[in-house]
CSV table of C-alpha atoms in Angstrom, one decimal:
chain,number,residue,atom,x,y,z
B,186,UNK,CA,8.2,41.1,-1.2
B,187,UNK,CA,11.8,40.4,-1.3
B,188,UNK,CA,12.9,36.6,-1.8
B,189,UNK,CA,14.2,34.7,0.8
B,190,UNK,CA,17.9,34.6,-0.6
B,191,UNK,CA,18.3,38.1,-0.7
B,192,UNK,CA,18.9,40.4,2.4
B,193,UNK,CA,20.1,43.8,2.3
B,194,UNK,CA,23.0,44.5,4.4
B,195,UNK,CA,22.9,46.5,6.8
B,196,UNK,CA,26.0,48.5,5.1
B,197,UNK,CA,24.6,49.8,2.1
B,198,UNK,CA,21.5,48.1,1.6
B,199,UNK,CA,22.4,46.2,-1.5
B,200,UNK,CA,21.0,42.7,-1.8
B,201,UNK,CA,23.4,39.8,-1.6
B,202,UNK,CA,22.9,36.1,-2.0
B,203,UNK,CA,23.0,33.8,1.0
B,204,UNK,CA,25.1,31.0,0.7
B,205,UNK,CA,23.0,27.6,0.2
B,206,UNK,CA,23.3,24.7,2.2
B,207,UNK,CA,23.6,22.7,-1.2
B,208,UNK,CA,25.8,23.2,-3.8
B,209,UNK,CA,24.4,23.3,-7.4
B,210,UNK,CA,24.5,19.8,-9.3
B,211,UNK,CA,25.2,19.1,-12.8
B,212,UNK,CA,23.3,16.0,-14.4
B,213,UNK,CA,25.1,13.4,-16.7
B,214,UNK,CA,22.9,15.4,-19.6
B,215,UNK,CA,24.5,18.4,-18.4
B,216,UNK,CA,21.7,20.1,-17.0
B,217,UNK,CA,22.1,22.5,-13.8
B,218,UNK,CA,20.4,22.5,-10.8
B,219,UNK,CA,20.4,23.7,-7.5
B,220,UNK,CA,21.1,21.0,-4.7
B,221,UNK,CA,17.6,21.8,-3.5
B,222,UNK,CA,16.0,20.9,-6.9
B,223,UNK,CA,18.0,18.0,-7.0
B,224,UNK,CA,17.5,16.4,-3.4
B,225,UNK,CA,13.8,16.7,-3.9
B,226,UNK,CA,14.0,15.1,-7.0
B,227,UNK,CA,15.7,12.1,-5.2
B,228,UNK,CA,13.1,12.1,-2.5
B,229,UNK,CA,9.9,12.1,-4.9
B,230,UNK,CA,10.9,8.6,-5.8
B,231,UNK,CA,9.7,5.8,-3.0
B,232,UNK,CA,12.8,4.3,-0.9
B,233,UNK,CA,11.9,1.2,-1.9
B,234,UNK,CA,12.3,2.1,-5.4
B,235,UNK,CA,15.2,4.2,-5.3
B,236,UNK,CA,16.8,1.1,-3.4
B,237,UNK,CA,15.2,-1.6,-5.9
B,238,UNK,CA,17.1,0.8,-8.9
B,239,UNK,CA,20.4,0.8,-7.3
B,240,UNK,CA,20.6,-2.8,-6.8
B,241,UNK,CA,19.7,-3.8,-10.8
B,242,UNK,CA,22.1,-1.2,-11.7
B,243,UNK,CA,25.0,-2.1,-9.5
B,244,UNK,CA,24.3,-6.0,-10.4
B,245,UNK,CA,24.6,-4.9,-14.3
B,246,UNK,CA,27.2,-2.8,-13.4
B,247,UNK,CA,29.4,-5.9,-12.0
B,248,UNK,CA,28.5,-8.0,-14.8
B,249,UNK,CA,30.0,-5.6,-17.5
B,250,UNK,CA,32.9,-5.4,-14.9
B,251,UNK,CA,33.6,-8.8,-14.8
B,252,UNK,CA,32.6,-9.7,-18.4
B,253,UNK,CA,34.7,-6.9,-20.2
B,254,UNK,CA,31.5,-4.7,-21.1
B,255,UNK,CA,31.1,-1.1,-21.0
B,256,UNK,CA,27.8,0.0,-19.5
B,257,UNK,CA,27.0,2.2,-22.0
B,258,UNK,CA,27.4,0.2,-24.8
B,259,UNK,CA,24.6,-1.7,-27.0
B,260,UNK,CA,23.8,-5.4,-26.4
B,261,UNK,CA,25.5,-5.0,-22.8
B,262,UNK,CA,21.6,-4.6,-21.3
B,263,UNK,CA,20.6,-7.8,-23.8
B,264,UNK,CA,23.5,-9.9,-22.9
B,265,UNK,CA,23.1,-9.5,-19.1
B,266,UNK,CA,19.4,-10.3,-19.3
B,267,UNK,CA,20.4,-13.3,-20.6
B,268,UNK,CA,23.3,-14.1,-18.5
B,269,UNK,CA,20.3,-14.0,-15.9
B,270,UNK,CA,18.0,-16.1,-17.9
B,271,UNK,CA,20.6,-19.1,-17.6
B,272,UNK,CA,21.2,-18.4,-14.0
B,273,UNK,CA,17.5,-19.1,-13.8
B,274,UNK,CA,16.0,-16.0,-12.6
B,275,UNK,CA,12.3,-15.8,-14.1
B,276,UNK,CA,11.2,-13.5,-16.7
B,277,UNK,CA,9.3,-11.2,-13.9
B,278,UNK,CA,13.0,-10.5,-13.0
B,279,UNK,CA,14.3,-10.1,-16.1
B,280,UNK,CA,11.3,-7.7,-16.8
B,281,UNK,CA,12.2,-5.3,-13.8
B,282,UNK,CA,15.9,-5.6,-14.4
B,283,UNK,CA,14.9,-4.4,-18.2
B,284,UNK,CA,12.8,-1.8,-17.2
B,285,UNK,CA,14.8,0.1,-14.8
B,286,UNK,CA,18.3,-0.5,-16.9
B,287,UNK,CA,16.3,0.8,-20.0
B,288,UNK,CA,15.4,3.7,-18.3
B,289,UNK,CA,19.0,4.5,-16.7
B,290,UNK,CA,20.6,4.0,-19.6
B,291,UNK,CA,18.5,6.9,-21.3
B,292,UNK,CA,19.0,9.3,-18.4
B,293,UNK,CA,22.7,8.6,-18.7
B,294,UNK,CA,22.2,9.5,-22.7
B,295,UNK,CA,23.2,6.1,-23.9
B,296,UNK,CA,19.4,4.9,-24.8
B,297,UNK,CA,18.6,1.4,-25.9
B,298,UNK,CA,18.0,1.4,-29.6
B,299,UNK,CA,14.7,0.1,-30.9
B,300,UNK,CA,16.6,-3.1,-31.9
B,301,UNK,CA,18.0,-3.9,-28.8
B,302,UNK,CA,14.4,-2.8,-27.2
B,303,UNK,CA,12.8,-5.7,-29.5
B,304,UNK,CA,15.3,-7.9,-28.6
B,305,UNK,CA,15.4,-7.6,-24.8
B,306,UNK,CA,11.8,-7.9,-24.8
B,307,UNK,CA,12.4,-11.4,-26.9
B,308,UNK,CA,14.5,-13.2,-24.2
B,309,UNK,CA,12.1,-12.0,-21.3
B,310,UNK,CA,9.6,-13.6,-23.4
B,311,UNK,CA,11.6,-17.1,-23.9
B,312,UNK,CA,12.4,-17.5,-20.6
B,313,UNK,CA,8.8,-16.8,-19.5
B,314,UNK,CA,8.0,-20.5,-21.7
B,315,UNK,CA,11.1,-22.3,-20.5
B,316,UNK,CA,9.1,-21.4,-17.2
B,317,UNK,CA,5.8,-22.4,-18.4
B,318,UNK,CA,7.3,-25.8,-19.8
B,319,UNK,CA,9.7,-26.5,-16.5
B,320,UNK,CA,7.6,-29.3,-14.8
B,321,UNK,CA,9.4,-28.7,-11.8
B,322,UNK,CA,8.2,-25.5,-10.5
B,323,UNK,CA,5.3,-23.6,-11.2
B,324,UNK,CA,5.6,-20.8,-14.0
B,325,UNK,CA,5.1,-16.7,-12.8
B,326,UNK,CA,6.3,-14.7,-10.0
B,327,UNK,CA,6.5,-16.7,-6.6
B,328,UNK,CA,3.8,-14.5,-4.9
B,329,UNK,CA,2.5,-14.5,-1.1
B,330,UNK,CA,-0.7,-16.3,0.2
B,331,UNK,CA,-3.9,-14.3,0.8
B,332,UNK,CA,-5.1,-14.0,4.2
B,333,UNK,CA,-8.7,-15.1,5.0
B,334,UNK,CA,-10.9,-14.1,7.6
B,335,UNK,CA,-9.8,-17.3,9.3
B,336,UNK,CA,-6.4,-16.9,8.7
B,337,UNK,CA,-6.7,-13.1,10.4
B,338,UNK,CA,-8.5,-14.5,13.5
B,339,UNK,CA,-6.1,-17.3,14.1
B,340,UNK,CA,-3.4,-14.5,13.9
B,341,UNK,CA,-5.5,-12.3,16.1
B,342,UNK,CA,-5.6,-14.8,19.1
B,343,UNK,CA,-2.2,-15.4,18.9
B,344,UNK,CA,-1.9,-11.8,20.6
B,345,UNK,CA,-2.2,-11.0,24.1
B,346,UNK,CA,-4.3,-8.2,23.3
B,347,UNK,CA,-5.1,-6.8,27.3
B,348,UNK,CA,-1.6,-5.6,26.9
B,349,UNK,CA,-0.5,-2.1,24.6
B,350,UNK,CA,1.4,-3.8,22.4
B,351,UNK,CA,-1.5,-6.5,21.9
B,352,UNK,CA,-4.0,-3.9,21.5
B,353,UNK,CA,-1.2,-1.6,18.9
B,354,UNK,CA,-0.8,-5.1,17.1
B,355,UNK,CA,-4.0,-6.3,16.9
B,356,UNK,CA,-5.5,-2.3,15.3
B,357,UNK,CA,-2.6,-2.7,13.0
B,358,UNK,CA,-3.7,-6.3,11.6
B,359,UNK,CA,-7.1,-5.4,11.3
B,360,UNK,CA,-6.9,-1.9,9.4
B,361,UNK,CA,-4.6,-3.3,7.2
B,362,UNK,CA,-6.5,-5.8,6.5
B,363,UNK,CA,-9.8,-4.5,6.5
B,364,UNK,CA,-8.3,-1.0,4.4
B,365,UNK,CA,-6.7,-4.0,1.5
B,366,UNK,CA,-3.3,-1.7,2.7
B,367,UNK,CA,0.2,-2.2,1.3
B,368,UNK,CA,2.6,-2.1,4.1
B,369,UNK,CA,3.3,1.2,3.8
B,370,UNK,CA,-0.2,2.7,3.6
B,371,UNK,CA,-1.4,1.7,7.6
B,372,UNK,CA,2.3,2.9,8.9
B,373,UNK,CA,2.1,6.7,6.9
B,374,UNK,CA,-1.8,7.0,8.8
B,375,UNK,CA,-1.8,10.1,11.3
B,376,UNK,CA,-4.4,9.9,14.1
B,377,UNK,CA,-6.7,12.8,12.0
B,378,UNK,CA,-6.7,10.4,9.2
B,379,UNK,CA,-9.3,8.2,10.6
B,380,UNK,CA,-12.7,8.6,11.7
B,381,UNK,CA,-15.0,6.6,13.6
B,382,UNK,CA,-18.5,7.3,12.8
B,383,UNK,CA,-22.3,5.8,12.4
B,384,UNK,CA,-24.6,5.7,9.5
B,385,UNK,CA,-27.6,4.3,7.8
B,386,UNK,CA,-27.8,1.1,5.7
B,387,UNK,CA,-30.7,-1.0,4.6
B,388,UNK,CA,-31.6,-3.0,6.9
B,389,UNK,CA,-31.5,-7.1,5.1
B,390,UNK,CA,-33.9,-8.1,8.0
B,391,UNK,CA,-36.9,-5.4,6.6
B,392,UNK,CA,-38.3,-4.4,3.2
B,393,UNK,CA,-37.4,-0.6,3.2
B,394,UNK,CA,-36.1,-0.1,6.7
B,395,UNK,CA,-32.4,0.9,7.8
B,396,UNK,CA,-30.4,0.4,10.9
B,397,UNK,CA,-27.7,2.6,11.7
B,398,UNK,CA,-23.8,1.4,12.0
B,399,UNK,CA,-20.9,1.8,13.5
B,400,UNK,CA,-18.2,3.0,10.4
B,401,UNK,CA,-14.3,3.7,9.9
B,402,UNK,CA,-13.7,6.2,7.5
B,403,UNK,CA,-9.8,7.1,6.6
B,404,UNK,CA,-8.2,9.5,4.8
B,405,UNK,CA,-5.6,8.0,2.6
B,406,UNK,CA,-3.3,11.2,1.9
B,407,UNK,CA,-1.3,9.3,-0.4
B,408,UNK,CA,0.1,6.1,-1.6
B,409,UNK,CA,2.1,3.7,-4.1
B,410,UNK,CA,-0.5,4.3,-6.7
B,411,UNK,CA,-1.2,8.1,-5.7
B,412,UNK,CA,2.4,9.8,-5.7
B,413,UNK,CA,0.3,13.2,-6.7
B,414,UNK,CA,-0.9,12.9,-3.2
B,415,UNK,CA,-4.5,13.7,-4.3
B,416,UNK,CA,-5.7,11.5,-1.5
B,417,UNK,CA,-8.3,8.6,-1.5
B,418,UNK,CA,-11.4,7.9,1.3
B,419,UNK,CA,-11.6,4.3,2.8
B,420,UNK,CA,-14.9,3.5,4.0
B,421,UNK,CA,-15.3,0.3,6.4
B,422,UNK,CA,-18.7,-0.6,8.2
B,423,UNK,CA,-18.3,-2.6,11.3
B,424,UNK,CA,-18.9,-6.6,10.9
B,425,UNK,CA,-20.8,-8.1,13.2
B,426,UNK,CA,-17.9,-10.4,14.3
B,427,UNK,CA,-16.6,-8.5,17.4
B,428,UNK,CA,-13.2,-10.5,17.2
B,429,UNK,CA,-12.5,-8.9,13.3
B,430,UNK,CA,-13.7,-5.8,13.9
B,431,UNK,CA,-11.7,-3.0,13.7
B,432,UNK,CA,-13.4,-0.3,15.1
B,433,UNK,CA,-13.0,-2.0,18.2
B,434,UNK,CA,-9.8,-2.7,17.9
B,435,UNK,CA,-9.1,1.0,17.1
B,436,UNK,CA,-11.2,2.1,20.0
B,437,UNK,CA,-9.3,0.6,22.4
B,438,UNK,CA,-6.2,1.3,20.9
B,439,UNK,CA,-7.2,5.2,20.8
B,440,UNK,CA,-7.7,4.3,24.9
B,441,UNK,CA,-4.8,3.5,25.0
B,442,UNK,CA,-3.0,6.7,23.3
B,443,UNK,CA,-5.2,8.9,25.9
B,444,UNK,CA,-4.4,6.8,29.3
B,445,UNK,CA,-0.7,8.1,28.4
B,446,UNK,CA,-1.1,11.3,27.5
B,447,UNK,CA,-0.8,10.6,23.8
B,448,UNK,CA,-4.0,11.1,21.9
B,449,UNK,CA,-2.1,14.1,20.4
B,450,UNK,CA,-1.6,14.8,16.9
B,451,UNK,CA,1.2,12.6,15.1
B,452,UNK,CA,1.3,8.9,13.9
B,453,UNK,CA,-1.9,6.6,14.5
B,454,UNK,CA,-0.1,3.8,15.0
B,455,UNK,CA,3.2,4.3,17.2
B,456,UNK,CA,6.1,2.0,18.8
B,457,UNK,CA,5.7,0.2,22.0
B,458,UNK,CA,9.0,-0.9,23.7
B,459,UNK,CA,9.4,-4.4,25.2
B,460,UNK,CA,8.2,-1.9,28.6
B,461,UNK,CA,5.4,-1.0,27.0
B,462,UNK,CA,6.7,2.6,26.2
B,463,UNK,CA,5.0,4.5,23.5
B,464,UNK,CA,5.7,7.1,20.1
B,465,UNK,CA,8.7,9.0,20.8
B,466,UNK,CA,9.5,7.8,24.5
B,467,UNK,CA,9.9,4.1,23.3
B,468,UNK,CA,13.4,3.2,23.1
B,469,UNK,CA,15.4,1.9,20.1
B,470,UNK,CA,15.6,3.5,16.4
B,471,UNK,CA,13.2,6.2,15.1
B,472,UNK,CA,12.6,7.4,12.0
B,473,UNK,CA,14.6,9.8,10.7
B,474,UNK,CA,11.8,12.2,9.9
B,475,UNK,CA,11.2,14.3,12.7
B,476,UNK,CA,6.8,14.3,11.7
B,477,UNK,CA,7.2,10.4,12.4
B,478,UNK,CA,9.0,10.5,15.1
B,479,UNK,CA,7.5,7.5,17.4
B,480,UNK,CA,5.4,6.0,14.6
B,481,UNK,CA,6.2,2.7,12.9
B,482,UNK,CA,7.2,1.7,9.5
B,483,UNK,CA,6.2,-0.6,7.0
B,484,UNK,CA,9.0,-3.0,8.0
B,485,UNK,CA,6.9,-3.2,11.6
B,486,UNK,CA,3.6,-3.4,9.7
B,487,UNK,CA,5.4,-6.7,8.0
B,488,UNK,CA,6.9,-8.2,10.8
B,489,UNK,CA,4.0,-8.6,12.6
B,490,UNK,CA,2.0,-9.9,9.6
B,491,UNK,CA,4.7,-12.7,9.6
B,492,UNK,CA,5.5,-13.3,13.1
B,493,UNK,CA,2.2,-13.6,13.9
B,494,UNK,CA,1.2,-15.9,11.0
B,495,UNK,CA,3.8,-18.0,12.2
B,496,UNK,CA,2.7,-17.9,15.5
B,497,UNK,CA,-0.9,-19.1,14.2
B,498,UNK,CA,1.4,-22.2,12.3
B,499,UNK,CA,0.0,-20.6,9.1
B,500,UNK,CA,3.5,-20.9,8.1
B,501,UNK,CA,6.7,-23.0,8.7
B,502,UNK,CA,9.5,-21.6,11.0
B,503,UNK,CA,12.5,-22.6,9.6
B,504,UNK,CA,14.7,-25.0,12.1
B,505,UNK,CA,18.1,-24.5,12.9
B,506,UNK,CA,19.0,-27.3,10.9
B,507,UNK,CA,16.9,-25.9,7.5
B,508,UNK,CA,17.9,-22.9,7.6
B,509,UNK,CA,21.9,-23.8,7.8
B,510,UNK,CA,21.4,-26.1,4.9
B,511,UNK,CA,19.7,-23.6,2.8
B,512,UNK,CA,22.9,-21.2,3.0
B,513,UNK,CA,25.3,-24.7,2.6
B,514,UNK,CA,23.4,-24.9,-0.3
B,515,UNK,CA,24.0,-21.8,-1.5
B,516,UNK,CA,27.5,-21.6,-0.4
B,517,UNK,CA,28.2,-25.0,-2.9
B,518,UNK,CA,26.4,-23.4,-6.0
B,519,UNK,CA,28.4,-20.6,-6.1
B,520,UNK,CA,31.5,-22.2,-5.4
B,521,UNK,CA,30.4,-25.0,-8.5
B,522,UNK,CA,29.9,-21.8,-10.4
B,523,UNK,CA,33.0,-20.2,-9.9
B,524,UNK,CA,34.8,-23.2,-11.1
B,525,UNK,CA,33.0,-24.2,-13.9
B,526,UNK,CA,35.3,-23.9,-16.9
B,527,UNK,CA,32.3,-22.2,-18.9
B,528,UNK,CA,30.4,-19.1,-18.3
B,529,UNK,CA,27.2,-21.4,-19.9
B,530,UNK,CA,28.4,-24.4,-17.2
B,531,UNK,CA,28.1,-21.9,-14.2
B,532,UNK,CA,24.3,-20.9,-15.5
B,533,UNK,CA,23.6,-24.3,-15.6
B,534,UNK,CA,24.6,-24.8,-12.3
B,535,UNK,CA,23.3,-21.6,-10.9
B,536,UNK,CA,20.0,-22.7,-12.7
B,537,UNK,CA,19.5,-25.9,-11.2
B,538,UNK,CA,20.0,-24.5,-7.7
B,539,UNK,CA,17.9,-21.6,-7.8
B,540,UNK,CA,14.6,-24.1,-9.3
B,541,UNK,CA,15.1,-26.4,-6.3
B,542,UNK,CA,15.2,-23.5,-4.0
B,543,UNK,CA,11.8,-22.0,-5.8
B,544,UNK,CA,10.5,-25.3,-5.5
B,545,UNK,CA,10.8,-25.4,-2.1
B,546,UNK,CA,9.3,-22.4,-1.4
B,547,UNK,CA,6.2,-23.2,-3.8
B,548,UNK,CA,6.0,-26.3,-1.9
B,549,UNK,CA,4.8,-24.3,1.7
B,550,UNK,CA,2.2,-21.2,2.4
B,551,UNK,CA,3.8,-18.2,2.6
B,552,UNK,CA,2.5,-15.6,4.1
B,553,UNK,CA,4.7,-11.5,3.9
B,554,UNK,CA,3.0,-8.2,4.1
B,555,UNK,CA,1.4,-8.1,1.2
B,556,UNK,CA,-0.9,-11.0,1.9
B,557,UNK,CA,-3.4,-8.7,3.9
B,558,UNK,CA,-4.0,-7.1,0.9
B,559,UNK,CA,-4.3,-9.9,-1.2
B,560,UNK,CA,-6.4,-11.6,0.8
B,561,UNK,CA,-9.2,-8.6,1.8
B,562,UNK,CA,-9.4,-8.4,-2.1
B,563,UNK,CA,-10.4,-11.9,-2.5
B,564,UNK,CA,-12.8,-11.7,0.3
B,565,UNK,CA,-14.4,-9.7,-1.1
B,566,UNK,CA,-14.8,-11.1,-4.6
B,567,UNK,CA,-15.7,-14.2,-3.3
B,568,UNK,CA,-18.6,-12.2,-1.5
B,569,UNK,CA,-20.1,-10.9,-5.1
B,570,UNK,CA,-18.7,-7.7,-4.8
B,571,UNK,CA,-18.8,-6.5,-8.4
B,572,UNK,CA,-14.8,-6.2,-9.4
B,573,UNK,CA,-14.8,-2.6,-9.9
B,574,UNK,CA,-16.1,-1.8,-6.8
B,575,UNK,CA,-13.4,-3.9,-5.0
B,576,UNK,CA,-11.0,-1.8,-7.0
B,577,UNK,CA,-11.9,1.2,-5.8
B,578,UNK,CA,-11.4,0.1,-2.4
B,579,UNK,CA,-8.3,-1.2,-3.1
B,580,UNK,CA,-7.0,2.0,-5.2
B,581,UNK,CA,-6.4,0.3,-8.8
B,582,UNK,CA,-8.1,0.7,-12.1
B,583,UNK,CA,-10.0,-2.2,-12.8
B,584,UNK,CA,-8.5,-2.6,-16.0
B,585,UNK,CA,-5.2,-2.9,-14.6
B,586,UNK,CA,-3.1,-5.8,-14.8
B,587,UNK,CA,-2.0,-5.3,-11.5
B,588,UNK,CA,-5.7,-6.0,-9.9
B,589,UNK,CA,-6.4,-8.5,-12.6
B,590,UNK,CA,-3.5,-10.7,-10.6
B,591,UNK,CA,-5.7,-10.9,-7.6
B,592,UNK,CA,-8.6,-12.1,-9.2
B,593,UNK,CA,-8.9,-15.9,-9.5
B,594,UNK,CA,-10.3,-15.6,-13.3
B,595,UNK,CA,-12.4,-18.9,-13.4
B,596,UNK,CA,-16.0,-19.8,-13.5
B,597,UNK,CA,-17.4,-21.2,-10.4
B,598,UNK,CA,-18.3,-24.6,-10.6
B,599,UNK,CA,-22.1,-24.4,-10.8
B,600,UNK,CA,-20.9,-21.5,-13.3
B,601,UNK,CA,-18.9,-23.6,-15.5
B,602,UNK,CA,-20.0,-24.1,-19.3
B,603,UNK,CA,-19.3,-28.1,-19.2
B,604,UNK,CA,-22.3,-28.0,-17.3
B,605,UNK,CA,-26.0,-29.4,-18.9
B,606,UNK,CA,-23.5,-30.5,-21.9
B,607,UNK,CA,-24.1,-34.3,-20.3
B,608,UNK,CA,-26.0,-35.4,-17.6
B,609,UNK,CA,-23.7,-34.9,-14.0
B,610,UNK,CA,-22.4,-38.1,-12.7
B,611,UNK,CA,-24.1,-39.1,-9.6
């Protein structure tokens, strides 16, 4: 069969090579490639990540700009880490900034030597004690607060959940919960990708028996952890808690979908307008991708974890007053910088500014899109679930660092080995 990009003409029924819509790219390494190859080369990397990659580079960027570096030169990547060290970013920053400059820089054929490697790695390490030993704020990345099952149902009845967008709100809270879900993994479901079902499980109440059980299965086609896209089966029985259940939830969400004429194959979990519109006839932005047309995004799955955690009064809502001066604050620093006679006097002044502002933060809950996950995973440890069995729920490796975080890696107290060593105080 004759490719695509050659037709015969009509004429004399030689082939000749349709024009593509992209024009061939050459790579800093000199390497050709069709625009095709190259646009889906783009696109295989996360938004998120492409956007996270951009920013560390343009910031590094700026800095040789304004510090009389070239960007390909050695100790530039060093030196900015630790201009950012004395501006007080923590050493999780510095590590990302490291990792994704490291890895530009030998795309753009100007790798870090093994030197400079050693060395980098040395100042993310230092500032990670000056951390440690800051008696003002509390060493390692600021992270989000888990949700509990209490937390979920005070966010739950902060919903008025006989109308759609209650019903859309409450299914999305509750699968993401229930599934451990990053933001992005309830928002990519397709209504094919979840199945409600009933099975057998022993029955606690009976030596033997079983007792069948309402369950949620979903498909998981891909995710952050799965960019092969070899996909990844959820299973979720129903709790006996009507209020956190979300088959329920889904059921009447799926209701929903076929009252208006929408239990048709596209996005599980679509838009609703302030009129209660749905998918592709709600008004406002869609997604530029024509298969998601009328679903939501990860940025909706994270707005309504916060709005409604702040609705429960799980978090603060910052006043008027707050949050003007928090950007006052801001506004002075920079200005203190910019006219301190010393690159190292601006540091220390960008320092001191940015630990208060951590401080404050440390100092209340806070609660993002992430915290669903976070907080399913401790549920269920808590519960005895053996670790690696919450890790294949969750999609990690239990020996990965990454699920080791979520683990709260202490003895419980009638667990701890200072006990029997003395009699307990009464």
């Amino acid at each position: 069969m004759m490719p695509r990009e050659l037709v015969p003409t009509a004429a004399t029924g030689t082939a000749v090579r349709r024009a593509r819509a992209h024009a061939d790219v050459t790579t800093t390494g000199g390497m050709r490639m069709t625009g095709a190859a190259a646009r889906r080369l783009i696109a295989s990397v996360p938004r998120n990540s492409r956007d996270a990659r951009s920013s560390r580079w343009g910031s590094y960027a700026d800095w040789c700009a304004e510090n009389g570096w070239d960007t390909a030169e050695p100790g530039a990547v060093l030196s900015h880490l630790a201009d950012l060290a004395d501006r007080g970013h923590p050493a999780a920053t510095l590590e990302a900034h490291f990792g994704t400059l490291r890895g530009l820089r030998t795309i753009g054929e100007s790798p870090l030597s093994g030197a400079e490697i050693k060395s980098c790695q040395q100042i993310i390490t230092h500032r990670a004690g000056e951390e440690a030993d800051d008696p003002d704020v509390e060493p390692g990345p600021l992270q989000a607060d888990g949700v509990t099952p209490d937390d979920l149902r005070q966010m739950l009845r902060t919903l008025d959940r006989t109308t759609v967008r209650g019903k859309r709100d409450a299914v999305v809270l509750l699968i993401d919960w229930w599934m451990a879900g990053r933001a992005s993994e309830p928002a990519r479901l397709n209504l094919h990708d979840v199945k409600i079902t009933t099975v057998k499980v022993p029955d606690p109440a009976t030596h033997g028996g079983t007792i069948r059980v309402k369950a949620l299965v979903i498909k998981l086609r891909r995710s952050k952890a799965d960019q092969n896209a070899r996909g990844h089966e959820i299973r979720i029985l129903a709790p006996g808690d009507d209020e956190l259940c979300p088959i329920r939830a889904l059921e009447k969400w799926l209701a929903v979908l076929a009252d208006d004429g929408q239990l048709t194959p596209g996005p599980l979990l679509r838009r609703v307008d302030r009129h209660g519109n749905i998918g592709a006839k709600a008004a406002g932005r869609h997604t530029a991708d024509p298969k998601r047309r009328g679903g939501i995004t990860a940025e909706t799955v994270s707005d309504i974890v916060t709005a409604t955690a702040r609705a429960a009064e799980l978090t603060p809502t910052p006043t008027p007053e707050e949050t003007a001066a928090a950007a006052q604050a801001k506004q002075e620093a920079h200005a203190a910088a910019a006219a301190a006679p010393t690159t190292e006097d601006a540091g220390v002044i960008l320092k001191a500014w940015r630990a208060a502002k951590r401080a404050a933060q440390q100092a209340v809950r806070r609660i993002t899109g992430h915290s669903m996950r976070r907080g399913c995973i401790q549920a269920m440890l808590d519960a005895g679930h053996p670790a690696e069995k919450v890790a294949l729920h969750s999609r990690h490796s239990p020996s990965s660092s990454a699920f080791d975080v979520y683990r709260k890696n202490r003895l419980a107290w009638h667990e701890t080995t200072t006990r029997g060593v003395l009699d307990l105080a009464a």
